[in-house]
CSV table of C-alpha atoms in Angstrom, one decimal:
chain,number,residue,atom,x,y,z
A,1426,MET,CA,13.0,8.5,27.0
A,1427,SER,CA,10.7,10.5,24.8
A,1428,ARG,CA,9.8,9.0,21.6
A,1429,LEU,CA,8.4,10.4,18.3
A,1430,ARG,CA,5.2,8.6,17.2
A,1431,VAL,CA,3.0,8.7,14.2
A,1432,HIS,CA,-0.5,7.4,14.7
A,1433,ALA,CA,-3.5,6.8,12.6
A,1434,PHE,CA,-1.8,8.1,9.4
A,1435,THR,CA,-4.1,6.8,6.7
A,1436,LEU,CA,-3.2,5.9,3.1
A,1437,THR,CA,-5.3,4.7,0.2
A,1438,LEU,CA,-4.6,1.3,-1.2
A,1439,ASP,CA,-2.6,3.0,-4.0
A,1440,GLY,CA,-0.4,4.8,-1.5
A,1441,PHE,CA,-1.8,8.3,-1.2
A,1442,GLY,CA,-2.1,10.1,2.1
A,1443,ALA,CA,-4.0,13.0,0.5
A,1444,GLY,CA,-5.7,13.6,-2.7
A,1445,THR,CA,-5.3,16.3,-5.3
A,1446,ASP,CA,-6.2,20.0,-4.7
A,1447,GLN,CA,-6.2,20.3,-0.9
A,1448,ARG,CA,-8.2,23.4,0.1
A,1449,ALA,CA,-10.4,24.9,2.8
A,1450,ASP,CA,-13.5,22.8,2.0
A,1451,ALA,CA,-11.5,19.7,1.2
A,1452,PRO,CA,-8.6,19.5,3.7
A,1453,PHE,CA,-7.4,16.2,2.4
A,1454,GLY,CA,-8.1,17.0,-1.3
A,1455,ASP,CA,-10.2,15.3,-3.9
A,1456,GLY,CA,-10.8,11.5,-4.2
A,1457,VAL,CA,-10.2,10.6,-0.6
A,1458,ASP,CA,-13.6,11.2,1.0
A,1459,GLU,CA,-13.6,7.8,2.7
A,1460,LEU,CA,-10.0,7.9,3.8
A,1461,HIS,CA,-10.9,8.3,7.5
A,1462,ALA,CA,-14.1,6.3,7.5
A,1463,TRP,CA,-12.4,3.9,10.0
A,1464,MET,CA,-12.3,6.7,12.6
A,1465,VAL,CA,-16.0,7.7,12.3
A,1466,PRO,CA,-17.2,5.4,15.0
A,1467,SER,CA,-14.5,6.6,17.3
A,1468,PHE,CA,-15.6,10.3,16.9
A,1469,ALA,CA,-19.2,9.2,17.6
A,1470,ARG,CA,-18.1,7.4,20.7
A,1471,ARG,CA,-16.1,10.4,21.8
A,1472,ARG,CA,-19.3,12.6,21.4
A,1473,SER,CA,-21.2,10.1,23.4
A,1474,GLY,CA,-18.6,10.1,26.2
A,1475,ALA,CA,-17.7,6.5,25.9
A,1476,GLU,CA,-14.1,7.1,24.7
A,1477,LEU,CA,-12.4,5.2,27.4
A,1478,ASP,CA,-13.7,1.8,26.3
A,1479,HIS,CA,-11.0,0.2,24.2
A,1480,ARG,CA,-13.2,-2.7,23.2
A,1481,ASP,CA,-16.9,-2.6,22.7
A,1482,SER,CA,-19.4,-5.2,23.9
A,1483,GLU,CA,-19.3,-7.1,20.6
A,1484,GLY,CA,-15.6,-7.8,21.0
A,1485,SER,CA,-14.7,-5.6,18.1
A,1486,GLY,CA,-12.7,-2.4,18.6
A,1487,VAL,CA,-9.4,-2.8,16.8
A,1488,ASP,CA,-10.0,0.5,14.9
A,1489,HIS,CA,-11.1,2.3,18.1
A,1490,ALA,CA,-8.2,1.0,20.1
A,1491,ALA,CA,-5.8,2.2,17.5
A,1492,PHE,CA,-7.5,5.6,17.5
A,1493,LEU,CA,-7.1,5.9,21.3
A,1494,ALA,CA,-3.5,4.6,21.3
A,1495,GLY,CA,-2.5,7.7,19.5
A,1496,GLU,CA,-3.5,9.8,22.4
A,1497,GLU,CA,-1.8,7.9,25.1
A,1498,ASN,CA,1.2,9.5,26.8
A,1499,ILE,CA,1.5,12.4,24.3
A,1500,GLY,CA,3.0,15.6,25.6
A,1501,ALA,CA,3.4,17.6,22.4
A,1502,THR,CA,2.4,17.5,18.8
A,1503,ILE,CA,4.3,18.5,15.6
A,1504,MET,CA,2.4,19.2,12.4
A,1505,GLY,CA,3.0,20.6,9.0
A,1506,ARG,CA,1.4,23.9,8.1
A,1507,ASN,CA,-1.2,22.3,5.9
A,1508,MET,CA,-2.5,20.3,8.8
A,1509,PHE,CA,-3.0,23.6,10.6
A,1510,GLY,CA,-4.9,25.3,7.8
A,1511,PRO,CA,-5.4,26.0,4.1
A,1512,VAL,CA,-3.5,29.3,4.1
A,1513,ARG,CA,-0.3,29.2,1.9
A,1514,GLY,CA,2.4,31.8,1.9
A,1515,ALA,CA,2.6,34.7,4.3
A,1516,TRP,CA,-0.2,34.9,6.9
A,1517,PRO,CA,-2.6,37.6,5.6
A,1518,ASP,CA,-3.8,38.1,9.2
A,1519,GLU,CA,-4.3,36.1,12.3
A,1520,GLY,CA,-7.8,35.2,11.4
A,1521,TRP,CA,-7.2,31.6,10.7
A,1522,ARG,CA,-7.0,29.6,14.1
A,1523,GLY,CA,-6.7,26.0,12.8
A,1524,TRP,CA,-9.1,23.4,11.5
A,1525,TRP,CA,-10.4,22.4,15.0
A,1526,GLY,CA,-12.3,25.3,16.5
A,1527,GLU,CA,-11.6,27.1,19.7
A,1528,ASP,CA,-11.0,24.0,21.8
A,1529,PRO,CA,-8.7,21.8,19.7
A,1530,PRO,CA,-8.3,18.1,20.6
A,1531,TYR,CA,-4.6,18.4,21.6
A,1532,HIS,CA,-4.5,20.0,25.1
A,1533,HIS,CA,-0.8,20.6,24.9
A,1534,ASP,CA,1.8,22.5,22.8
A,1535,VAL,CA,1.4,22.0,19.1
A,1536,PHE,CA,4.4,22.9,16.9
A,1537,VAL,CA,3.3,24.1,13.4
A,1538,MET,CA,6.2,24.0,10.9
A,1539,THR,CA,6.2,27.0,8.6
A,1540,HIS,CA,8.6,29.5,7.1
A,1541,HIS,CA,6.2,32.3,8.0
A,1542,ALA,CA,6.5,33.8,11.5
A,1543,ARG,CA,3.5,34.2,13.6
A,1544,ALA,CA,2.9,34.8,17.3
A,1545,SER,CA,2.0,31.7,19.4
A,1546,LEU,CA,-1.7,31.1,19.5
A,1547,PRO,CA,-3.2,29.9,22.9
A,1548,MET,CA,-6.5,28.2,22.5
A,1549,ASP,CA,-9.1,26.9,24.9
A,1550,GLY,CA,-8.5,23.6,26.7
A,1551,GLY,CA,-4.7,23.9,27.0
A,1552,THR,CA,-3.7,23.8,23.3
A,1553,THR,CA,-1.1,26.4,22.3
A,1554,PHE,CA,0.0,26.6,18.5
A,1555,HIS,CA,3.6,27.6,18.1
A,1556,PHE,CA,4.7,28.5,14.6
A,1557,VAL,CA,8.3,27.3,14.1
A,1558,GLU,CA,10.9,27.3,11.4
A,1559,GLY,CA,13.8,24.8,11.6
A,1560,SER,CA,14.9,21.4,10.5
A,1561,PRO,CA,12.9,18.3,11.6
A,1562,ALA,CA,15.5,17.6,14.2
A,1563,GLU,CA,15.4,21.2,15.6
A,1564,VAL,CA,11.6,21.2,15.8
A,1565,LEU,CA,11.7,17.7,17.4
A,1566,ALA,CA,14.1,19.1,20.1
A,1567,SER,CA,11.6,21.9,20.9
A,1568,ALA,CA,8.6,19.6,21.0
A,1569,THR,CA,10.5,17.0,23.2
A,1570,LYS,CA,11.3,19.7,25.6
A,1571,ALA,CA,7.6,20.8,25.7
A,1572,ALA,CA,6.5,17.2,26.1
A,1573,ASP,CA,8.3,17.1,29.5
A,1574,GLY,CA,9.0,13.4,29.5
A,1575,LYS,CA,6.0,12.3,27.5
A,1576,ASP,CA,6.2,11.3,23.9
A,1577,VAL,CA,5.8,13.6,20.9
A,1578,ARG,CA,3.2,12.9,18.2
A,1579,LEU,CA,3.9,13.7,14.6
A,1580,GLY,CA,0.8,14.7,12.7
A,1581,GLY,CA,0.6,15.2,9.0
A,1582,GLY,CA,0.6,16.1,6.3
A,1583,VAL,CA,2.2,13.7,4.1
A,1584,ALA,CA,5.3,15.7,3.3
A,1585,THR,CA,5.9,16.3,7.0
A,1586,VAL,CA,5.8,12.7,7.9
A,1587,ARG,CA,8.0,11.9,5.0
A,1588,ALA,CA,10.6,14.5,6.0
A,1589,PHE,CA,10.9,13.0,9.6
A,1590,LEU,CA,11.0,9.5,8.2
A,1591,ALA,CA,13.7,10.4,5.8
A,1592,GLU,CA,15.9,11.7,8.7
A,1593,GLY,CA,15.2,8.5,10.8
A,1594,LEU,CA,13.5,10.6,13.5
A,1595,VAL,CA,10.3,8.5,13.8
A,1596,ASP,CA,10.3,5.9,16.4
A,1597,GLU,CA,7.0,4.3,15.7
A,1598,LEU,CA,4.7,4.6,12.7
A,1599,HIS,CA,1.1,3.4,12.8
A,1600,LEU,CA,-0.3,3.5,9.3
A,1601,VAL,CA,-3.9,2.6,8.2
A,1602,VAL,CA,-4.5,1.3,4.7
A,1603,ALA,CA,-8.0,2.3,3.7
A,1604,PRO,CA,-10.0,0.2,1.2
A,1605,ILE,CA,-10.1,2.9,-1.4
A,1606,LEU,CA,-8.3,4.0,-4.5
A,1607,ALA,CA,-7.4,7.7,-5.0
A,1608,GLY,CA,-5.6,7.5,-8.4
A,1609,ALA,CA,-3.5,10.6,-7.7
A,1610,GLY,CA,-2.4,12.8,-4.8
A,1611,GLU,CA,0.4,12.9,-2.3
A,1612,ARG,CA,2.4,9.7,-1.7
A,1613,LEU,CA,3.9,8.9,1.6
A,1614,PHE,CA,6.5,6.3,0.3
A,1615,GLU,CA,8.3,8.5,-2.2
A,1616,GLY,CA,12.0,8.9,-2.1
A,1617,LEU,CA,12.4,6.9,1.0
A,1618,ASP,CA,14.9,4.6,-0.5
A,1619,ALA,CA,16.8,4.2,2.8
A,1620,LEU,CA,13.7,3.3,4.9
A,1621,PRO,CA,14.2,-0.4,4.9
A,1622,ALA,CA,17.6,-0.1,6.5
A,1623,GLY,CA,16.1,1.5,9.6
A,1624,TYR,CA,12.6,0.3,9.8
A,1625,ARG,CA,10.6,-3.0,9.4
A,1626,VAL,CA,6.9,-3.9,9.2
A,1627,GLU,CA,5.9,-5.4,12.5
A,1628,SER,CA,2.3,-6.3,11.8
A,1629,LEU,CA,-0.7,-5.8,9.5
A,1630,VAL,CA,-4.0,-6.2,11.4
A,1631,PRO,CA,-7.5,-5.7,10.0
A,1632,GLY,CA,-9.9,-3.4,11.7
A,1633,GLU,CA,-13.7,-4.0,11.6
A,1634,SER,CA,-14.1,-1.1,9.2
A,1635,GLY,CA,-12.3,-2.9,6.4
A,1636,ALA,CA,-9.1,-0.8,6.8
A,1637,VAL,CA,-5.8,-2.5,7.8
A,1638,HIS,CA,-3.6,-1.3,10.6
A,1639,VAL,CA,0.1,-1.4,10.0
A,1640,GLN,CA,2.8,-1.1,12.6
A,1641,VAL,CA,6.2,0.0,11.3
A,1642,VAL,CA,9.0,0.0,13.9
A,1643,ARG,CA,12.7,0.5,14.1
A,1644,ARG,CA,14.8,-2.5,13.2
B,285,MET,CA,-17.9,-14.8,-20.7
B,286,SER,CA,-14.1,-15.1,-20.4
B,287,ARG,CA,-12.6,-12.7,-17.9
B,288,LEU,CA,-9.1,-11.4,-17.4
B,289,ARG,CA,-7.8,-12.0,-13.9
B,290,VAL,CA,-4.7,-11.0,-12.0
B,291,HIS,CA,-3.9,-13.2,-9.0
B,292,ALA,CA,-1.3,-13.2,-6.2
B,293,PHE,CA,0.3,-10.1,-7.5
B,294,THR,CA,2.4,-9.1,-4.5
B,295,LEU,CA,3.4,-5.6,-3.4
B,296,THR,CA,5.6,-4.4,-0.6
B,297,LEU,CA,3.9,-2.1,1.9
B,298,ASP,CA,5.6,0.8,0.2
B,299,GLY,CA,3.9,-0.2,-3.1
B,300,PHE,CA,6.7,-1.9,-5.0
B,301,GLY,CA,5.9,-5.1,-7.1
B,302,ALA,CA,9.6,-5.5,-7.8
B,303,GLY,CA,12.8,-4.2,-6.5
B,304,THR,CA,15.7,-2.6,-8.3
B,305,ASP,CA,18.1,-4.3,-10.7
B,306,GLN,CA,16.1,-7.4,-11.8
B,307,ARG,CA,18.4,-10.0,-13.2
B,308,ALA,CA,18.9,-13.7,-13.8
B,309,ASP,CA,19.8,-14.5,-10.2
B,310,ALA,CA,17.3,-12.1,-8.7
B,311,PRO,CA,14.2,-12.2,-10.9
B,312,PHE,CA,12.3,-9.7,-8.7
B,313,GLY,CA,15.4,-7.5,-8.0
B,314,ASP,CA,16.9,-6.4,-4.8
B,315,GLY,CA,15.2,-5.6,-1.5
B,316,VAL,CA,12.2,-7.9,-2.0
B,317,ASP,CA,13.6,-11.3,-0.9
B,318,GLU,CA,10.6,-11.9,1.3
B,319,LEU,CA,7.9,-10.6,-1.2
B,320,HIS,CA,6.5,-14.0,-1.8
B,321,ALA,CA,7.0,-15.6,1.6
B,322,TRP,CA,3.2,-16.0,1.8
B,323,MET,CA,3.3,-18.5,-1.0
B,324,VAL,CA,6.1,-20.7,0.4
B,325,PRO,CA,3.8,-23.1,2.3
B,326,SER,CA,1.7,-23.5,-0.8
B,327,PHE,CA,4.7,-24.5,-2.8
B,328,ALA,CA,5.6,-27.0,-0.1
B,329,ARG,CA,2.1,-28.4,-0.1
B,330,ARG,CA,2.2,-28.7,-3.8
B,331,ARG,CA,5.4,-30.7,-3.6
B,332,SER,CA,3.9,-32.9,-1.0
B,333,GLY,CA,0.8,-33.6,-3.2
B,334,ALA,CA,-1.7,-31.9,-0.9
B,335,GLU,CA,-2.6,-29.0,-3.1
B,336,LEU,CA,-6.3,-29.7,-3.3
B,337,ASP,CA,-7.0,-28.9,0.4
B,338,HIS,CA,-8.1,-25.3,0.4
B,339,ARG,CA,-8.1,-25.2,4.2
B,340,ASP,CA,-5.7,-27.0,6.5
B,341,SER,CA,-6.7,-28.9,9.6
B,342,GLU,CA,-6.0,-25.8,11.8
B,343,GLY,CA,-8.7,-23.8,10.0
B,344,SER,CA,-6.1,-21.5,8.5
B,345,GLY,CA,-5.5,-21.4,4.8
B,346,VAL,CA,-6.4,-18.0,3.6
B,347,ASP,CA,-3.0,-17.7,1.9
B,348,HIS,CA,-3.3,-21.1,0.4
B,349,ALA,CA,-6.8,-20.7,-0.8
B,350,ALA,CA,-5.8,-17.4,-2.5
B,351,PHE,CA,-2.9,-19.2,-4.2
B,352,LEU,CA,-5.1,-21.9,-5.5
B,353,ALA,CA,-7.8,-19.5,-6.6
B,354,GLY,CA,-5.4,-18.2,-9.2
B,355,GLU,CA,-5.4,-21.5,-11.0
B,356,GLU,CA,-9.1,-22.1,-11.1
B,357,ASN,CA,-10.7,-22.0,-14.6
B,358,ILE,CA,-7.7,-20.4,-16.3
B,359,GLY,CA,-7.3,-21.4,-20.0
B,360,ALA,CA,-4.5,-19.1,-21.0
B,361,THR,CA,-1.9,-16.8,-19.5
B,362,ILE,CA,-0.4,-13.4,-20.6
B,363,MET,CA,2.9,-12.1,-19.2
B,364,GLY,CA,5.5,-9.5,-19.9
B,365,ARG,CA,8.8,-10.5,-21.2
B,366,ASN,CA,10.6,-10.0,-17.9
B,367,MET,CA,8.3,-12.7,-16.4
B,368,PHE,CA,9.6,-15.0,-19.0
B,369,GLY,CA,13.2,-14.4,-18.5
B,370,PRO,CA,16.1,-11.9,-17.9
B,371,VAL,CA,17.1,-11.5,-21.5
B,372,ARG,CA,16.6,-7.9,-22.8
B,373,GLY,CA,16.6,-6.7,-26.4
B,374,ALA,CA,16.8,-9.2,-29.3
B,375,TRP,CA,17.0,-12.9,-28.5
B,376,PRO,CA,20.6,-14.0,-28.8
B,377,ASP,CA,19.5,-17.6,-29.5
B,378,GLU,CA,16.7,-19.8,-28.3
B,379,GLY,CA,18.6,-21.1,-25.3
B,380,TRP,CA,16.5,-19.3,-22.6
B,381,ARG,CA,13.4,-21.4,-22.1
B,382,GLY,CA,11.7,-19.5,-19.2
B,383,TRP,CA,12.2,-19.3,-15.5
B,384,TRP,CA,10.2,-22.6,-14.8
B,385,GLY,CA,12.1,-25.5,-16.2
B,386,GLU,CA,10.9,-28.0,-18.9
B,387,ASP,CA,7.5,-28.5,-17.3
B,388,PRO,CA,6.2,-25.1,-16.5
B,389,PRO,CA,3.2,-24.8,-14.1
B,390,TYR,CA,0.9,-23.4,-16.8
B,391,HIS,CA,-0.2,-26.4,-18.9
B,392,HIS,CA,-1.9,-24.1,-21.4
B,393,ASP,CA,-0.9,-21.4,-24.0
B,394,VAL,CA,1.2,-18.6,-22.5
B,395,PHE,CA,1.4,-15.3,-24.4
B,396,VAL,CA,4.7,-13.5,-23.8
B,397,MET,CA,4.6,-9.8,-24.7
B,398,THR,CA,7.7,-8.8,-26.6
B,399,HIS,CA,8.8,-6.6,-29.5
B,400,HIS,CA,11.3,-9.3,-30.6
B,401,ALA,CA,9.9,-12.1,-32.7
B,402,ARG,CA,10.6,-15.7,-31.8
B,403,ALA,CA,9.0,-19.1,-32.7
B,404,SER,CA,6.5,-20.5,-30.4
B,405,LEU,CA,8.1,-22.7,-27.8
B,406,PRO,CA,6.2,-25.9,-26.8
B,407,MET,CA,7.2,-27.3,-23.3
B,408,ASP,CA,6.4,-30.4,-21.5
B,409,GLY,CA,3.0,-30.7,-19.7
B,410,GLY,CA,1.0,-28.8,-22.3
B,411,THR,CA,2.5,-25.4,-21.9
B,412,THR,CA,3.4,-23.4,-25.1
B,413,PHE,CA,5.0,-20.1,-25.0
B,414,HIS,CA,3.9,-17.7,-27.8
B,415,PHE,CA,6.0,-14.5,-28.3
B,416,VAL,CA,3.6,-11.8,-29.4
B,417,GLU,CA,3.7,-8.1,-30.2
B,418,GLY,CA,0.6,-5.9,-30.0
B,419,SER,CA,-1.5,-3.7,-27.8
B,420,PRO,CA,-2.8,-5.2,-24.6
B,421,ALA,CA,-6.3,-5.4,-26.2
B,422,GLU,CA,-4.9,-7.4,-29.2
B,423,VAL,CA,-2.9,-9.8,-27.0
B,424,LEU,CA,-5.9,-10.3,-24.8
B,425,ALA,CA,-8.0,-11.2,-27.9
B,426,SER,CA,-5.5,-13.9,-28.8
B,427,ALA,CA,-5.3,-15.2,-25.3
B,428,THR,CA,-9.1,-15.2,-24.9
B,429,LYS,CA,-9.4,-17.3,-28.1
B,430,ALA,CA,-6.8,-19.7,-26.8
B,431,ALA,CA,-8.6,-20.0,-23.5
B,432,ASP,CA,-11.6,-21.4,-25.2
B,433,GLY,CA,-14.3,-20.3,-22.8
B,434,LYS,CA,-12.1,-20.3,-19.7
B,435,ASP,CA,-10.7,-17.1,-18.1
B,436,VAL,CA,-7.3,-15.5,-19.0
B,437,ARG,CA,-4.8,-14.9,-16.3
B,438,LEU,CA,-2.5,-11.9,-16.4
B,439,GLY,CA,0.9,-12.5,-14.8
B,440,GLY,CA,3.5,-9.8,-14.2
B,441,GLY,CA,5.6,-8.0,-14.3
B,442,VAL,CA,4.6,-4.7,-12.9
B,443,ALA,CA,4.6,-2.8,-16.1
B,444,THR,CA,2.5,-5.4,-17.8
B,445,VAL,CA,-0.2,-5.3,-15.1
B,446,ARG,CA,-0.2,-1.6,-15.1
B,447,ALA,CA,-0.7,-1.4,-18.9
B,448,PHE,CA,-3.7,-3.6,-18.8
B,449,LEU,CA,-5.2,-1.8,-15.7
B,450,ALA,CA,-4.6,1.6,-17.5
B,451,GLU,CA,-6.8,0.3,-20.4
B,452,GLY,CA,-9.5,-1.0,-18.1
B,453,LEU,CA,-9.0,-4.6,-19.4
B,454,VAL,CA,-8.6,-6.3,-16.1
B,455,ASP,CA,-11.8,-7.8,-14.6
B,456,GLU,CA,-10.5,-8.9,-11.2
B,457,LEU,CA,-7.3,-8.0,-9.4
B,458,HIS,CA,-6.1,-10.0,-6.4
B,459,LEU,CA,-3.2,-8.1,-4.8
B,460,VAL,CA,-1.2,-9.2,-1.8
B,461,VAL,CA,0.4,-6.6,0.5
B,462,ALA,CA,3.5,-8.2,2.1
B,463,PRO,CA,4.8,-6.9,5.4
B,464,ILE,CA,8.1,-5.7,4.0
B,465,LEU,CA,9.5,-2.4,2.8
B,466,ALA,CA,11.6,-2.2,-0.4
B,467,GLY,CA,12.5,1.5,-0.4
B,468,ALA,CA,12.8,1.6,-4.3
B,469,GLY,CA,11.7,-0.5,-7.3
B,470,GLU,CA,8.8,-0.7,-9.6
B,471,ARG,CA,5.5,0.7,-8.4
B,472,LEU,CA,2.2,-0.8,-9.5
B,473,PHE,CA,0.1,2.3,-8.8
B,474,GLU,CA,1.9,4.9,-10.9
B,475,GLY,CA,0.1,6.9,-13.5
B,476,LEU,CA,-3.2,5.1,-12.9
B,477,ASP,CA,-5.1,8.3,-12.2
B,478,ALA,CA,-8.3,7.0,-13.8
B,479,LEU,CA,-8.3,3.7,-11.8
B,480,PRO,CA,-10.9,4.8,-9.2
B,481,ALA,CA,-13.4,5.6,-11.8
B,482,GLY,CA,-13.5,2.0,-13.0
B,483,TYR,CA,-12.4,-0.1,-10.0
B,484,ARG,CA,-13.1,-0.3,-6.2
B,485,VAL,CA,-11.4,-2.2,-3.4
B,486,GLU,CA,-13.8,-4.9,-2.4
B,487,SER,CA,-11.9,-6.4,0.6
B,488,LEU,CA,-8.7,-6.5,2.7
B,489,VAL,CA,-8.2,-9.9,4.4
B,490,PRO,CA,-5.2,-11.0,6.4
B,491,GLY,CA,-3.5,-14.2,5.6
B,492,GLU,CA,-1.8,-16.3,8.3
B,493,SER,CA,1.6,-15.3,6.9
B,494,GLY,CA,1.2,-11.7,7.9
B,495,ALA,CA,0.5,-10.5,4.4
B,496,VAL,CA,-2.9,-9.0,3.5
B,497,HIS,CA,-5.0,-10.1,0.5
B,498,VAL,CA,-6.7,-7.4,-1.4
B,499,GLN,CA,-9.5,-7.9,-3.9
B,500,VAL,CA,-10.0,-5.1,-6.4
B,501,VAL,CA,-13.0,-5.3,-8.7
B,502,ARG,CA,-14.9,-3.3,-11.4
B,503,ARG,CA,-17.4,-0.8,-10.0
């Protein structure tokens, strides 16, 4: 059965998944420059073509294995509009084509949640962005169909993950707690009073970067 | 020079240092029963008289070492009133003598912050509770004097630690992130926008209990 999975969603120690003033030249906002430092070696490996090694020769690789796990058996992706781009309100034109260049690292259908209609946007490498309005459950139904038996990955931003968690739609939540403080920004765990009834923390495991990987699963 | 240290201050994964509805039969409130599970073996060791072993024979002992570190070189303690007891408002009488019985585990002067005057309360074993009104800096000055060259430990509750952090008075903050979700309660990191300017996360280290120990230090 197709599952909805969140992977590599990174929070500061003080609980923020994004800083203040998110914008084109600071997609995650201010105060969180080091938020994704744990992923940097994985991106470097990917560029060097070594991305299939889950563990490196020194026996480390918790961070990298977690990074790769987020790509296994994923057939579609859901994201909030802010994870697609910095444009707010109605689309002025179709000039903005996502943060990831012409060959985005998805290679499948990506459902961008927005109240502003726009034609689907096919990119190189098999990624197509679909701009969809609807409840989390409705968007999940579309993405599940597109995933064709594989799982659906839920990307950010913070508000999007929170909305799916609030409705109990997430099957598996991999968080990373980064060793930084932001002071302010967007909190993941806000207004999720009912979360403990449906979910429990399965494990907290340190990565070699100094961040900690957290697995939250259904009870 | 005397330092102000917080030790063993435990948060849920979702950031709560206490649950909802704190009261006499639930000092930390609801939803956080397992918050201090990481300390349980340390209390058991203490009862068995083995509290001086920082590491046990299996080489584990991160949790226990962290527990003990909070008692090293401490000459006085500061706490908020809720950490002394469940009584709110004016003291009805002097019947409530703290959560810890007649021989509290402090053995030095303890400064309980409250707007309600009460005579100092000497207990067995060298602990004396003083009930003090004043700003965090003023209370710290009194406690530092009482500590006589040793450090001062800042206990809870959440609001008390937050108040001292907000004024930059804490020198060292040892937090523990417990593998539980509370959903609601009192957040430590709330309204501490300026924190990253003065503090940084030094390390995240897992204990054998499944909790993670976090060291926050001055920049």
